[in-house]
GROMACS .gro file of N, CA and C in nm:
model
  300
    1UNK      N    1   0.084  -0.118   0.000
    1UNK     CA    2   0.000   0.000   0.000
    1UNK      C    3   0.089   0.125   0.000
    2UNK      N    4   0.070   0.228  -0.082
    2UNK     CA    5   0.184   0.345  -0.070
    2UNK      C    6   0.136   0.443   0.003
    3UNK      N    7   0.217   0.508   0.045
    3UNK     CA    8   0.206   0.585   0.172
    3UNK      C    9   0.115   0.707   0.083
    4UNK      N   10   0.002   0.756   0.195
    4UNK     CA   11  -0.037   0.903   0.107
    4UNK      C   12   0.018   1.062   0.189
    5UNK      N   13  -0.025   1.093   0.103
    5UNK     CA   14   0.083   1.218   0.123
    5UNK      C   15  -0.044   1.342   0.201
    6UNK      N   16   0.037   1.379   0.246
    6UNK     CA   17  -0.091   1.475   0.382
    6UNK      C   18  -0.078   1.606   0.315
    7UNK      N   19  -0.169   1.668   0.302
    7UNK     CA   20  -0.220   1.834   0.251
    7UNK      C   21  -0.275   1.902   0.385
    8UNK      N   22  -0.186   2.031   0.371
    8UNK     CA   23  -0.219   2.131   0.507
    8UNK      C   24  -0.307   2.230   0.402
    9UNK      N   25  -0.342   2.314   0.488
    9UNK     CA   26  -0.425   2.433   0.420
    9UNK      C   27  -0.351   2.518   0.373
   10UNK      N   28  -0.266   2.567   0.461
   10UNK     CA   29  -0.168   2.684   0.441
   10UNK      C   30  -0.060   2.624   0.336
   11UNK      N   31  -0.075   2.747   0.224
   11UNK     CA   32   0.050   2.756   0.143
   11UNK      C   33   0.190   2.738   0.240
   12UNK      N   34   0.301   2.654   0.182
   12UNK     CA   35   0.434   2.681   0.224
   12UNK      C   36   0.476   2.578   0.312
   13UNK      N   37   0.385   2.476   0.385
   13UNK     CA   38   0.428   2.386   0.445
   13UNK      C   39   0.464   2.247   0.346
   14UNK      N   40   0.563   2.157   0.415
   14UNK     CA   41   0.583   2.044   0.328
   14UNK      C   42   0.576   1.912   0.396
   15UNK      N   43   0.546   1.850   0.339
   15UNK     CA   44   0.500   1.683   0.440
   15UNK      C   45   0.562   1.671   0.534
   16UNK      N   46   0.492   1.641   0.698
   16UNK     CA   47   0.533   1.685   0.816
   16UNK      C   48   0.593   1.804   0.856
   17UNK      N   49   0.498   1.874   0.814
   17UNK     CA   50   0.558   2.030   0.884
   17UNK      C   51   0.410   2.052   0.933
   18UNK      N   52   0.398   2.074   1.084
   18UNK     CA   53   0.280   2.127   1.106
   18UNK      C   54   0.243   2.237   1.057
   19UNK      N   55   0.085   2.257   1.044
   19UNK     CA   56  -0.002   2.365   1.023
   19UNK      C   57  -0.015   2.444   1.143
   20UNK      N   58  -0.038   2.564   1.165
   20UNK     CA   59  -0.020   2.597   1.294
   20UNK      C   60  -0.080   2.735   1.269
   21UNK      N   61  -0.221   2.749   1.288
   21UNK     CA   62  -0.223   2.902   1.248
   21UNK      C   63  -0.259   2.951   1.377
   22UNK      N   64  -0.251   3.057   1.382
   22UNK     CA   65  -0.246   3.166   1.562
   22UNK      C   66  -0.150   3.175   1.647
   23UNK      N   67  -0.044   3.037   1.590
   23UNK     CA   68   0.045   3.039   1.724
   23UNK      C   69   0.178   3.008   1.695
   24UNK      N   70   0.183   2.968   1.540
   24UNK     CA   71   0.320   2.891   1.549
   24UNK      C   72   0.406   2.960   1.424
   25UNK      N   73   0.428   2.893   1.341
   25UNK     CA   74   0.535   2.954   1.248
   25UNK      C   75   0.503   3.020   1.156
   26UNK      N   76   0.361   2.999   1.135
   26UNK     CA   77   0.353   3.077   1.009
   26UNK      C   78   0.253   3.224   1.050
   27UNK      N   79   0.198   3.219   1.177
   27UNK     CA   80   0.167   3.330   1.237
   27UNK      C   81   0.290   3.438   1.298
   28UNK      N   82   0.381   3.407   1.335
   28UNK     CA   83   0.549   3.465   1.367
   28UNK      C   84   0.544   3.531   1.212
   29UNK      N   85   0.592   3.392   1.110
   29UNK     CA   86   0.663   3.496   0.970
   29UNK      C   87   0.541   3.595   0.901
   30UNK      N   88   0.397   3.591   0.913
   30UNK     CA   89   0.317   3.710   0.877
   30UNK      C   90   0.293   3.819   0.992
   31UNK      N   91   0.313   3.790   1.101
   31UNK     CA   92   0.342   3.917   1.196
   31UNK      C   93   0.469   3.990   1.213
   32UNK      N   94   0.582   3.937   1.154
   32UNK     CA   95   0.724   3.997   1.167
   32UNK      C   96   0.709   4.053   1.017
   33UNK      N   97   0.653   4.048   0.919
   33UNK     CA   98   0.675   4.064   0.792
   33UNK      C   99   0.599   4.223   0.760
   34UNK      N  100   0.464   4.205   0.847
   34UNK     CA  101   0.403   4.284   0.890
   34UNK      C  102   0.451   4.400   0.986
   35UNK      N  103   0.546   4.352   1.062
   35UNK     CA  104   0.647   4.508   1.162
   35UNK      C  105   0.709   4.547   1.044
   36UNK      N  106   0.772   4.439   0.941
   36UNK     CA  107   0.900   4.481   0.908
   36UNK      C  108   0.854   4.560   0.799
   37UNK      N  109   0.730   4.582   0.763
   37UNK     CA  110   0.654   4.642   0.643
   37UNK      C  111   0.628   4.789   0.722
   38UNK      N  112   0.582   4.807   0.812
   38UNK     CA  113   0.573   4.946   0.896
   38UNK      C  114   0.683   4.974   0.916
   39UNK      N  115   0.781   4.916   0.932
   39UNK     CA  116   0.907   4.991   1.013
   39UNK      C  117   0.966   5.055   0.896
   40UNK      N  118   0.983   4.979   0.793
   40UNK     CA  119   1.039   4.993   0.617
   40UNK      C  120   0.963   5.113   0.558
   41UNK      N  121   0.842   5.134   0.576
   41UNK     CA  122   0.760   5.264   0.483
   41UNK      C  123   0.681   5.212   0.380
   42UNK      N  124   0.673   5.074   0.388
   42UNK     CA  125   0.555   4.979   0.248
   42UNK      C  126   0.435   5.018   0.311
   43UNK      N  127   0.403   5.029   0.454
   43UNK     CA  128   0.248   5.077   0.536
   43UNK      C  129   0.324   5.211   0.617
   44UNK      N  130   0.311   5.339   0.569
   44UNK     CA  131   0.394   5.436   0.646
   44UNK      C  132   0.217   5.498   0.762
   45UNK      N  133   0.308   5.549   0.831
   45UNK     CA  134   0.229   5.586   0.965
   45UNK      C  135   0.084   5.599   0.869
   46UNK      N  136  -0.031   5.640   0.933
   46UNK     CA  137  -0.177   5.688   0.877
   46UNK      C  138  -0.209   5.658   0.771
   47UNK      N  139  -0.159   5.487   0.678
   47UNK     CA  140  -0.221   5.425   0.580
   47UNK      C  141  -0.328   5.354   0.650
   48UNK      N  142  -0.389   5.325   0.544
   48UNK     CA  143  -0.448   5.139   0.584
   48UNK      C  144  -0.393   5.069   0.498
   49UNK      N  145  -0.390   4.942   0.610
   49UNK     CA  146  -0.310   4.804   0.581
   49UNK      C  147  -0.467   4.731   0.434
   50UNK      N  148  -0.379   4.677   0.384
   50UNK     CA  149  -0.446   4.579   0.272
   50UNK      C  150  -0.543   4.487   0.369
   51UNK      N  151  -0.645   4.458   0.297
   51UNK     CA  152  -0.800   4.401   0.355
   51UNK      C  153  -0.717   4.212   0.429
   52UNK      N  154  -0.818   4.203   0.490
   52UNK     CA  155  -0.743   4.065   0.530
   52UNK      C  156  -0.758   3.981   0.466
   53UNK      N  157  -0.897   3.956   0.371
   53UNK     CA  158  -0.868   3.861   0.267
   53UNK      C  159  -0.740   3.881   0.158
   54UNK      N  160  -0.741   3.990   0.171
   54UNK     CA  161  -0.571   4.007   0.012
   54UNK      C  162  -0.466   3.973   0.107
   55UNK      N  163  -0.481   3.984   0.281
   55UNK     CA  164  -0.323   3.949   0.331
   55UNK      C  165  -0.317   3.806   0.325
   56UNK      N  166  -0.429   3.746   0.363
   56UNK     CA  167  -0.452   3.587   0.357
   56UNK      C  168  -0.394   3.542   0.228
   57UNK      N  169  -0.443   3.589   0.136
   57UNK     CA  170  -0.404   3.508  -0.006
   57UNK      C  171  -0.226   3.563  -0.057
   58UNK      N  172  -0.192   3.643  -0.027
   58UNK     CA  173  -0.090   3.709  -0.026
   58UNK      C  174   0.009   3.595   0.049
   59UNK      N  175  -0.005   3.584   0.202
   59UNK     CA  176   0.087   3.498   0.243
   59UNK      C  177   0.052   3.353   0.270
   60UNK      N  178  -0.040   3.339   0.138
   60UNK     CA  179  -0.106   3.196   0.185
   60UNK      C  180  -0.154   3.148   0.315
   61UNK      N  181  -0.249   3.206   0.354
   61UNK     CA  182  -0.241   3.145   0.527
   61UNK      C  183  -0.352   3.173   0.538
   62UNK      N  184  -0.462   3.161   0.657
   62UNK     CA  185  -0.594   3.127   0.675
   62UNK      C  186  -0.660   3.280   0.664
   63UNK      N  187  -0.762   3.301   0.654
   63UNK     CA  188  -0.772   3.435   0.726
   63UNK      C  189  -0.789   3.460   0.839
   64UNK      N  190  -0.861   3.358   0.946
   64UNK     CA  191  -0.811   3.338   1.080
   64UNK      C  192  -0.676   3.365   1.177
   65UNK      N  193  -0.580   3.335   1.027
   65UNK     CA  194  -0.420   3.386   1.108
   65UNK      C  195  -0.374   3.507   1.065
   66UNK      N  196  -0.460   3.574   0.964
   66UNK     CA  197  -0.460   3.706   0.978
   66UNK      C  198  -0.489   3.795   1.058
   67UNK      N  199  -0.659   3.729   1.110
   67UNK     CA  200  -0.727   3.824   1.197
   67UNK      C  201  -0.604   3.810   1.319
   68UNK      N  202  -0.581   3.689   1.371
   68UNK     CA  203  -0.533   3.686   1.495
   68UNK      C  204  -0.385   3.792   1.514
   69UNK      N  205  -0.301   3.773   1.380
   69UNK     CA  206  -0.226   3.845   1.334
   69UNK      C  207  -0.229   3.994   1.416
   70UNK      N  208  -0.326   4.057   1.352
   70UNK     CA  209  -0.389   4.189   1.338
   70UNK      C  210  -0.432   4.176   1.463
   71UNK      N  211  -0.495   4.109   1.566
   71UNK     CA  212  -0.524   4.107   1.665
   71UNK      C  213  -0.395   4.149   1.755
   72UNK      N  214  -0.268   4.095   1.769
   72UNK     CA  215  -0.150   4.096   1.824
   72UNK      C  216  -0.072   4.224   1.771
   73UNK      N  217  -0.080   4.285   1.652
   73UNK     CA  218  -0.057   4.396   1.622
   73UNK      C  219  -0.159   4.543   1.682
   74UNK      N  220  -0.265   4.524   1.668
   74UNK     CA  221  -0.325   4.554   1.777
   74UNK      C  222  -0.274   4.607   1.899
   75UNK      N  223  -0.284   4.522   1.964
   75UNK     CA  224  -0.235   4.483   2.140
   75UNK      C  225  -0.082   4.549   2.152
   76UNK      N  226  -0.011   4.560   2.037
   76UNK     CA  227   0.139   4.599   2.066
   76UNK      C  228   0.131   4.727   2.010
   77UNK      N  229   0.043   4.801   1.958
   77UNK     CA  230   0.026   4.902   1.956
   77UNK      C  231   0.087   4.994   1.787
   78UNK      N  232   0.058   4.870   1.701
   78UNK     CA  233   0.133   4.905   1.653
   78UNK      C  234   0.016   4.948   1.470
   79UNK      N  235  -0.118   4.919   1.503
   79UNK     CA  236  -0.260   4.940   1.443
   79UNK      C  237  -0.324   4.977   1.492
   80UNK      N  238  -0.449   5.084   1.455
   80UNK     CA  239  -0.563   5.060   1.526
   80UNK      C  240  -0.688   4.983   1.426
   81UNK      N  241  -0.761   4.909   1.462
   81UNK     CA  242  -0.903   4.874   1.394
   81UNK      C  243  -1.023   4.874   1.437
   82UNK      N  244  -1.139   4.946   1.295
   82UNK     CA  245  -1.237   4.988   1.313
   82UNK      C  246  -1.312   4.873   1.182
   83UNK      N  247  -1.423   4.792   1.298
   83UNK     CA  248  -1.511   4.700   1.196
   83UNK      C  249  -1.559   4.819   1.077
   84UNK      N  250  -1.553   4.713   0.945
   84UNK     CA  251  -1.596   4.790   0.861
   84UNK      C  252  -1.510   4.910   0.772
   85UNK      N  253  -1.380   4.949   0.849
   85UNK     CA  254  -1.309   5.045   0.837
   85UNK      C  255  -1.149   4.974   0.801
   86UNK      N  256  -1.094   4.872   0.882
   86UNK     CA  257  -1.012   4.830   0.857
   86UNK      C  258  -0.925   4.889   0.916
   87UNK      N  259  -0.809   4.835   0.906
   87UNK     CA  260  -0.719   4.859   1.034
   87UNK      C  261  -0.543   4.970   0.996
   88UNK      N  262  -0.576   5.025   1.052
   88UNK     CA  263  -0.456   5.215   1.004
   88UNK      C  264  -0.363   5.149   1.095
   89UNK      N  265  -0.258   5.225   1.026
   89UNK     CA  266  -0.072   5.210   1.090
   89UNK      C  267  -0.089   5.324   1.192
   90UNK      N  268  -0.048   5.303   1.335
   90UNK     CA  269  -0.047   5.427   1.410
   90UNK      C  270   0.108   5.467   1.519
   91UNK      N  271   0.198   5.358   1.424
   91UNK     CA  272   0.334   5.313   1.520
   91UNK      C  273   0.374   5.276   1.392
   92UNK      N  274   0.537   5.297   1.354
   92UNK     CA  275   0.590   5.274   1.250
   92UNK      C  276   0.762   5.232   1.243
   93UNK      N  277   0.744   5.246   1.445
   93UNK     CA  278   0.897   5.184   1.473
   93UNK      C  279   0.908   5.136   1.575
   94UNK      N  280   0.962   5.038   1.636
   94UNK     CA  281   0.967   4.969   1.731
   94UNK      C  282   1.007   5.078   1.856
   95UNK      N  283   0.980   5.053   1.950
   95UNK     CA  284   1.037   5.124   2.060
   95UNK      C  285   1.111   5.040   2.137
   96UNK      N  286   1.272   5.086   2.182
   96UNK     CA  287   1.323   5.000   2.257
   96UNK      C  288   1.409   5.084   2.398
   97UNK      N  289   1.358   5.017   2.522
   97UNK     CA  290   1.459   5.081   2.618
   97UNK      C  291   1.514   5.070   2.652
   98UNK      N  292   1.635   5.133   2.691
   98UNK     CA  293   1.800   5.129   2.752
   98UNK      C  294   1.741   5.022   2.924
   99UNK      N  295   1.847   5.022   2.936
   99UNK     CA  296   1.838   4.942   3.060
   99UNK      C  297   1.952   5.075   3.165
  100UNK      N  298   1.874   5.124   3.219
  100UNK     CA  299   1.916   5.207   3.313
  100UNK      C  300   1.972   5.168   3.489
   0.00000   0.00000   0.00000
C-alpha cells in the first residue's frame, strides 16, 4: 500500500511540517513581515493596511491567522481597527529601552 501524502491548508508547508495558524510559524513569519513592512515605509504611519482577505491570499495562510495576526498587532500598539473600516498604521517603529 503506498504511503499518502498529507495536505495542510496553508500555502508553504511540506509533508510533516505542522499547520499551525495563531500560534506557530507561520503566524510569527506574517506578523514579523508585517512590523517589518511598517518599520520599512511599504504601510507608512496613517495608511491602511491591505484588507485581510488580500493578506490571507498574499501569504497563503488562513484568514483566521490574519485576523489573529492583526489582533496581536493591535495589542502591541502598533494598528488601530475599526469593523468595517479596517485597520490604520499608528506606530511605524519599534520602541526599545536602555536598561538604566
Amino acid at each position: 500500500m503506498a504511503e499518502r501524502k498529507r495536505y495542510v491548508r496553508d500555502v508553504g508547508h511540506r509533508e510533516g511540517q505542522q499547520a499551525t495558524d495563531g500560534g506557530g510559524r507561520e503566524f510569527d513569519r506574517v506578523a514579523d513581515e508585517l512590523r517589518h513592512r511598517m518599520t520599512g515605509g511599504v504601510y507608512p504611519l496613517g495608511s491602511l493596511m491591505p484588507a485581510q482577505r488580500d493578506l490571507a491570499q498574499e501569504f497563503g495562510v488562513s484568514r483566521d491567522t490574519v485576523q489573529r495576526v492583526l489582533r496581536e498587532l493591535r495589542n502591541e500598539g502598533w494598528i488601530e481597527s475599526r469593523q468595517g473600516s479596517g485597520s490604520r498604521v499608528v506606530k511605524t517603529q519599534r520602541i526599545q529601552f536602555s536598561a538604566a
